[in-house]
Amino acid sequence: MNLKTIGYAMGITILAAACNKYKTQVTESGLKYQIFDHDDDARKAKLGDIMSFHMVLKNGADSTLRDTYKEGNPYKMVLQAPQYKGSFEEGLTLLATGDSAKFMINADTMFAKIGQPMPPMIKKGSELTFTVKVVSVLTSEEFQKKQSESAVKQKAVDAKTIEAFLAKNNLKAKARKTASGLYYVPQVEGAGASPAAGDNVKVHYTGKFLDGKEFDSSKNQGKPLDLQVGAGMVIPGWEEGIMLMKKGEKGLLLIPSGLAYGPEAYGPIPGNSVLQFEMELIDFSKGQPAPAGPPVAPPTK
């Protein structure tokens, strides 16, 4: 066999291996998938582990419904037992750290199994594709440790960012810093007492990034926001900041990311964003302390 023949044979072998690598396969339960990258020695996720992965979700018309690469943060989820045969979660159980794959799931089946109506951008009988790249696989303990370490580092970064903003805008002399890292700059004095946890407050607000770009405002909605402070209805920076104010007071809250939306993107707000809120406490009334609930963000556009 000459060198030319050997080279041709090697090319055929490599091509066959590549085709086999990317071919569409089907699990016993009916999940269709393609594996792009896989490392047998990498850490594979077990039920209860936290998986971080980038995902591009497309509908049957190849329109992108979600792209975590553009969002700037990978998606994080606790790996649980598949909800039904051929589910997305079943596909994740095939993957390890660094792996990438595509899962193809019938839209009708998926929405019927999860008990939700079909969204208008997804056609009946179409196929959804989930292209996934696994970033990390961590136990719950490892994930919590990593989050805590990241939060400590980010708090220092946010403090420097806020200090620079105050200096640039000549606000350092007026600004008050709390133990949590929240900064408050009084602008118009109020009178009387401040709200306490459980009180019902009426506030106007305008939320901006530090570059001045507005992302939300109650004034654009034509009415102030009514809420109960101390009940976990809003982000921690709001809770603390509102209880620093008096009736009729106006002020500026500079909220580090750890007291706002944290490392994850929220609507138009990127992860780890330091935010400024122009606040006005219009009125408040005494209420009954309520049990804390899950944090709910101020409304955004």
Coordinates of C-alpha atoms in Angstrom, one line a residue:
M1 CA 0.0 0.0 0.0
N2 CA 1.5 3.3 -1.0
L3 CA 1.5 6.6 1.0
K4 CA -1.3 8.0 -1.1
T5 CA -3.5 5.0 -0.3
I6 CA -2.6 5.1 3.4
G7 CA -3.5 8.8 3.5
Y8 CA -6.8 8.2 1.8
A9 CA -7.7 5.4 4.2
M10 CA -6.8 7.5 7.2
G11 CA -9.0 10.3 5.9
I12 CA -11.9 7.9 5.5
T13 CA -11.4 6.7 9.1
I14 CA -11.3 10.3 10.5
L15 CA -14.4 11.3 8.5
A16 CA -16.3 8.2 9.7
A17 CA -15.4 9.0 13.3
A18 CA -16.5 12.6 13.0
C19 CA -19.8 11.6 11.4
N20 CA -20.4 9.0 14.2
K21 CA -19.5 11.6 16.8
Y22 CA -22.1 14.1 15.6
K23 CA -24.8 11.7 14.4
T24 CA -28.3 12.0 15.9
Q25 CA -28.9 9.3 18.5
V26 CA -32.0 8.3 20.5
T27 CA -32.2 7.1 24.1
E28 CA -34.4 4.1 25.1
S29 CA -37.0 6.6 26.3
G30 CA -37.1 8.5 23.0
L31 CA -34.9 11.5 23.6
K32 CA -33.1 12.6 20.4
Y33 CA -29.6 14.1 20.9
Q34 CA -26.2 14.8 19.3
I35 CA -23.0 14.8 21.3
F36 CA -20.4 17.4 20.1
D37 CA -17.8 17.1 22.9
H38 CA -17.5 14.5 25.6
D39 CA -14.8 13.5 28.1
D40 CA -15.2 10.1 29.8
D41 CA -12.9 11.2 32.6
A42 CA -14.7 14.5 33.4
R43 CA -17.0 14.9 36.3
K44 CA -20.5 13.7 35.5
A45 CA -23.5 15.2 37.3
K46 CA -25.4 13.2 39.9
L47 CA -29.0 13.9 41.1
G48 CA -28.8 16.8 43.5
D49 CA -25.7 18.4 42.0
I50 CA -25.8 22.0 40.7
M51 CA -25.0 22.2 36.9
S52 CA -24.0 25.4 35.3
F53 CA -24.3 25.5 31.5
H54 CA -24.7 27.7 28.6
M55 CA -27.8 27.1 26.5
V56 CA -29.2 28.2 23.2
L57 CA -32.9 27.3 22.9
K58 CA -34.5 27.5 19.4
N59 CA -38.0 26.8 18.1
G60 CA -38.8 24.8 15.0
A61 CA -38.3 27.8 12.8
D62 CA -34.7 28.1 14.1
S63 CA -35.6 31.3 15.9
T64 CA -33.6 31.8 19.1
L65 CA -35.8 31.9 22.2
R66 CA -33.0 32.1 24.7
D67 CA -29.3 32.5 24.6
T68 CA -27.3 32.5 27.8
Y69 CA -24.2 33.5 26.0
K70 CA -25.8 36.8 25.2
E71 CA -27.2 37.1 28.7
G72 CA -23.7 36.9 30.0
N73 CA -24.2 34.2 32.6
P74 CA -24.7 30.4 32.3
Y75 CA -27.9 28.9 33.5
K76 CA -27.8 27.1 36.9
M77 CA -30.1 24.4 38.0
V78 CA -30.2 21.5 40.5
L79 CA -30.2 18.2 38.5
Q80 CA -33.4 16.4 39.4
A81 CA -34.9 13.2 38.3
P82 CA -36.4 13.6 34.8
Q83 CA -40.0 14.9 34.9
Y84 CA -40.9 12.5 32.0
K85 CA -39.3 10.1 29.6
G86 CA -37.3 11.9 26.9
S87 CA -37.1 15.2 28.9
F88 CA -34.4 17.8 28.9
E89 CA -33.3 16.7 32.3
E90 CA -32.7 13.3 31.0
G91 CA -30.3 14.7 28.5
L92 CA -28.3 16.5 31.2
T93 CA -27.7 13.2 32.9
L94 CA -25.7 12.2 29.9
L95 CA -23.2 15.0 30.2
A96 CA -20.1 15.9 32.2
T97 CA -18.1 19.1 32.8
G98 CA -17.0 20.5 29.5
D99 CA -19.3 18.4 27.4
S100 CA -21.5 19.9 24.7
A101 CA -24.6 18.5 23.0
K102 CA -27.9 19.2 21.4
F103 CA -31.2 17.8 22.6
M104 CA -34.3 17.7 20.3
I105 CA -37.6 17.6 22.1
N106 CA -41.2 17.5 20.7
A107 CA -42.9 20.7 21.8
D108 CA -46.3 19.1 22.1
T109 CA -45.0 16.4 24.4
M110 CA -43.0 18.8 26.5
F111 CA -45.8 21.3 27.2
A112 CA -48.3 18.5 27.8
K113 CA -46.1 16.8 30.3
I114 CA -45.3 20.0 32.3
G115 CA -48.9 21.1 32.2
Q116 CA -48.4 24.5 30.5
P117 CA -50.0 26.0 27.4
M118 CA -48.0 26.3 24.2
P119 CA -46.5 29.8 23.8
P120 CA -47.4 31.6 20.6
M121 CA -43.9 31.5 19.3
I122 CA -43.8 27.7 19.3
K123 CA -45.9 25.9 16.7
K124 CA -47.9 22.7 17.4
G125 CA -46.0 19.6 16.2
S126 CA -42.7 21.4 16.1
E127 CA -39.4 20.4 17.7
L128 CA -37.4 22.5 20.2
T129 CA -33.6 22.3 20.2
F130 CA -31.5 22.8 23.3
T131 CA -27.8 23.3 22.5
V132 CA -25.9 23.0 25.8
K133 CA -22.3 23.5 26.9
V134 CA -21.6 22.4 30.5
V135 CA -19.5 24.8 32.5
S136 CA -19.3 23.1 35.9
V137 CA -20.8 20.4 38.0
L138 CA -20.7 21.0 41.8
T139 CA -22.2 19.5 44.9
S140 CA -24.6 21.7 46.9
E141 CA -21.8 22.3 49.5
E142 CA -19.2 23.2 46.8
F143 CA -21.7 25.5 45.1
Q144 CA -22.5 27.4 48.3
K145 CA -18.8 27.8 49.1
K146 CA -18.1 29.2 45.7
Q147 CA -21.0 31.6 45.9
S148 CA -19.9 32.8 49.2
E149 CA -16.3 33.4 48.0
S150 CA -17.6 35.2 44.9
A151 CA -19.9 37.4 47.0
V152 CA -17.1 38.5 49.2
K153 CA -14.9 39.5 46.2
Q154 CA -17.8 41.2 44.5
K155 CA -18.7 43.2 47.6
A156 CA -15.2 44.7 47.5
V157 CA -15.5 45.5 43.8
D158 CA -18.9 47.1 44.3
A159 CA -17.7 49.3 47.1
K160 CA -14.9 50.6 45.0
T161 CA -17.3 51.3 42.1
I162 CA -19.7 53.2 44.4
E163 CA -16.9 55.2 46.0
A164 CA -15.7 56.2 42.5
F165 CA -19.2 57.2 41.5
L166 CA -19.6 59.3 44.7
A167 CA -16.3 61.1 44.0
K168 CA -17.1 61.8 40.4
N169 CA -20.5 63.3 41.3
N170 CA -19.3 65.2 44.4
L171 CA -21.5 63.2 46.7
K172 CA -19.0 61.8 49.2
A173 CA -19.7 64.4 51.9
K174 CA -23.5 63.6 51.9
A175 CA -23.4 59.9 51.5
R176 CA -24.1 57.5 54.4
K177 CA -22.8 54.0 54.2
T178 CA -24.5 51.2 56.2
A179 CA -23.0 48.1 57.6
S180 CA -24.4 46.0 54.7
G181 CA -22.6 48.1 52.1
L182 CA -25.7 50.2 51.1
Y183 CA -25.1 53.9 50.4
Y184 CA -27.8 56.5 50.9
V185 CA -27.6 60.1 49.8
P186 CA -30.3 62.3 51.3
Q187 CA -31.6 65.0 48.9
V188 CA -34.8 66.5 50.3
E189 CA -35.4 66.1 54.1
G190 CA -38.6 64.5 55.4
A191 CA -40.2 64.8 58.8
G192 CA -41.3 62.5 61.6
A193 CA -40.5 58.8 62.1
S194 CA -39.2 56.3 59.6
P195 CA -41.1 53.2 58.4
A196 CA -40.4 49.9 60.3
A197 CA -40.7 46.3 59.1
G198 CA -44.3 45.5 58.4
D199 CA -45.4 49.0 57.6
N200 CA -47.2 49.8 54.3
V201 CA -45.4 52.4 52.2
K202 CA -46.1 54.5 49.1
V203 CA -43.0 55.3 47.1
H204 CA -42.0 56.8 43.8
Y205 CA -38.7 55.5 42.3
T206 CA -36.5 55.7 39.3
G207 CA -34.0 53.0 38.7
K208 CA -30.8 53.8 36.7
F209 CA -27.5 52.2 36.0
L210 CA -24.5 54.2 37.2
D211 CA -24.0 55.6 33.7
G212 CA -27.3 57.3 34.1
K213 CA -29.3 55.0 31.8
E214 CA -32.8 54.5 33.1
F215 CA -34.3 51.0 33.2
D216 CA -37.5 51.6 35.2
S217 CA -39.6 54.3 36.9
S218 CA -42.9 54.4 38.7
K219 CA -43.4 57.9 37.4
N220 CA -43.5 56.5 33.8
Q221 CA -46.3 54.2 35.1
G222 CA -48.3 57.2 36.4
K223 CA -48.6 56.1 40.0
P224 CA -46.4 55.4 43.1
L225 CA -45.7 51.8 44.2
D226 CA -47.5 50.5 47.3
L227 CA -45.7 47.7 49.2
Q228 CA -45.0 46.4 52.7
V229 CA -41.4 46.7 53.8
G230 CA -39.8 43.9 55.8
A231 CA -41.8 41.2 54.0
G232 CA -39.3 40.2 51.4
M233 CA -41.4 41.8 48.6
V234 CA -38.5 43.8 47.1
I235 CA -34.7 43.6 46.9
P236 CA -32.8 43.9 50.2
G237 CA -31.3 47.3 49.2
W238 CA -34.8 48.7 48.9
E239 CA -36.0 47.2 52.2
E240 CA -33.1 48.8 54.1
G241 CA -33.1 52.0 52.2
I242 CA -36.8 52.8 52.6
M243 CA -36.5 52.3 56.3
L244 CA -33.8 55.0 56.5
M245 CA -36.2 57.6 55.1
K246 CA -38.9 59.8 56.6
K247 CA -42.2 60.8 55.2
G248 CA -41.8 63.3 52.3
E249 CA -38.1 62.5 52.0
K250 CA -36.2 62.2 48.7
G251 CA -32.9 60.5 48.4
L252 CA -30.6 58.4 46.3
L253 CA -29.9 54.7 47.0
L254 CA -26.7 53.3 45.7
I255 CA -27.2 49.5 45.9
P256 CA -24.3 47.0 45.5
S257 CA -25.1 44.0 43.5
G258 CA -25.3 41.7 46.6
L259 CA -28.3 43.8 47.9
A260 CA -29.8 44.0 44.4
Y261 CA -30.0 41.2 41.9
G262 CA -26.7 39.4 42.6
P263 CA -24.7 37.6 39.9
E264 CA -27.6 36.6 37.7
A265 CA -29.1 38.8 35.0
Y266 CA -32.6 40.1 35.7
G267 CA -34.5 41.4 32.7
P268 CA -32.5 44.4 31.3
I269 CA -30.1 44.3 34.4
P270 CA -26.8 42.4 33.9
G271 CA -25.4 40.2 36.6
N272 CA -23.3 41.9 39.4
S273 CA -24.8 45.4 38.6
V274 CA -24.5 48.2 41.0
L275 CA -27.7 50.3 40.7
Q276 CA -28.9 53.7 41.7
F277 CA -32.5 54.4 42.7
E278 CA -33.9 57.9 43.1
M279 CA -36.5 57.3 45.9
E280 CA -39.3 59.4 47.3
L281 CA -41.2 58.2 50.4
I282 CA -44.6 59.7 49.8
D283 CA -46.4 58.2 52.8
F284 CA -46.6 55.2 55.1
S285 CA -48.9 53.6 57.6
K286 CA -48.4 51.1 60.4
G287 CA -49.0 47.5 59.4
Q288 CA -48.6 44.1 60.9
P289 CA -45.2 42.4 60.6
A290 CA -45.5 39.7 57.9
P291 CA -43.5 36.5 57.6
A292 CA -40.6 36.9 55.2
G293 CA -41.3 35.6 51.7
P294 CA -39.1 35.1 48.6
P295 CA -37.5 38.3 47.4
V296 CA -39.5 39.9 44.5
A297 CA -37.9 42.6 42.4
P298 CA -39.3 46.1 41.9
P299 CA -41.2 46.0 38.6
T300 CA -39.1 46.5 35.5
K301 CA -40.0 47.3 32.0

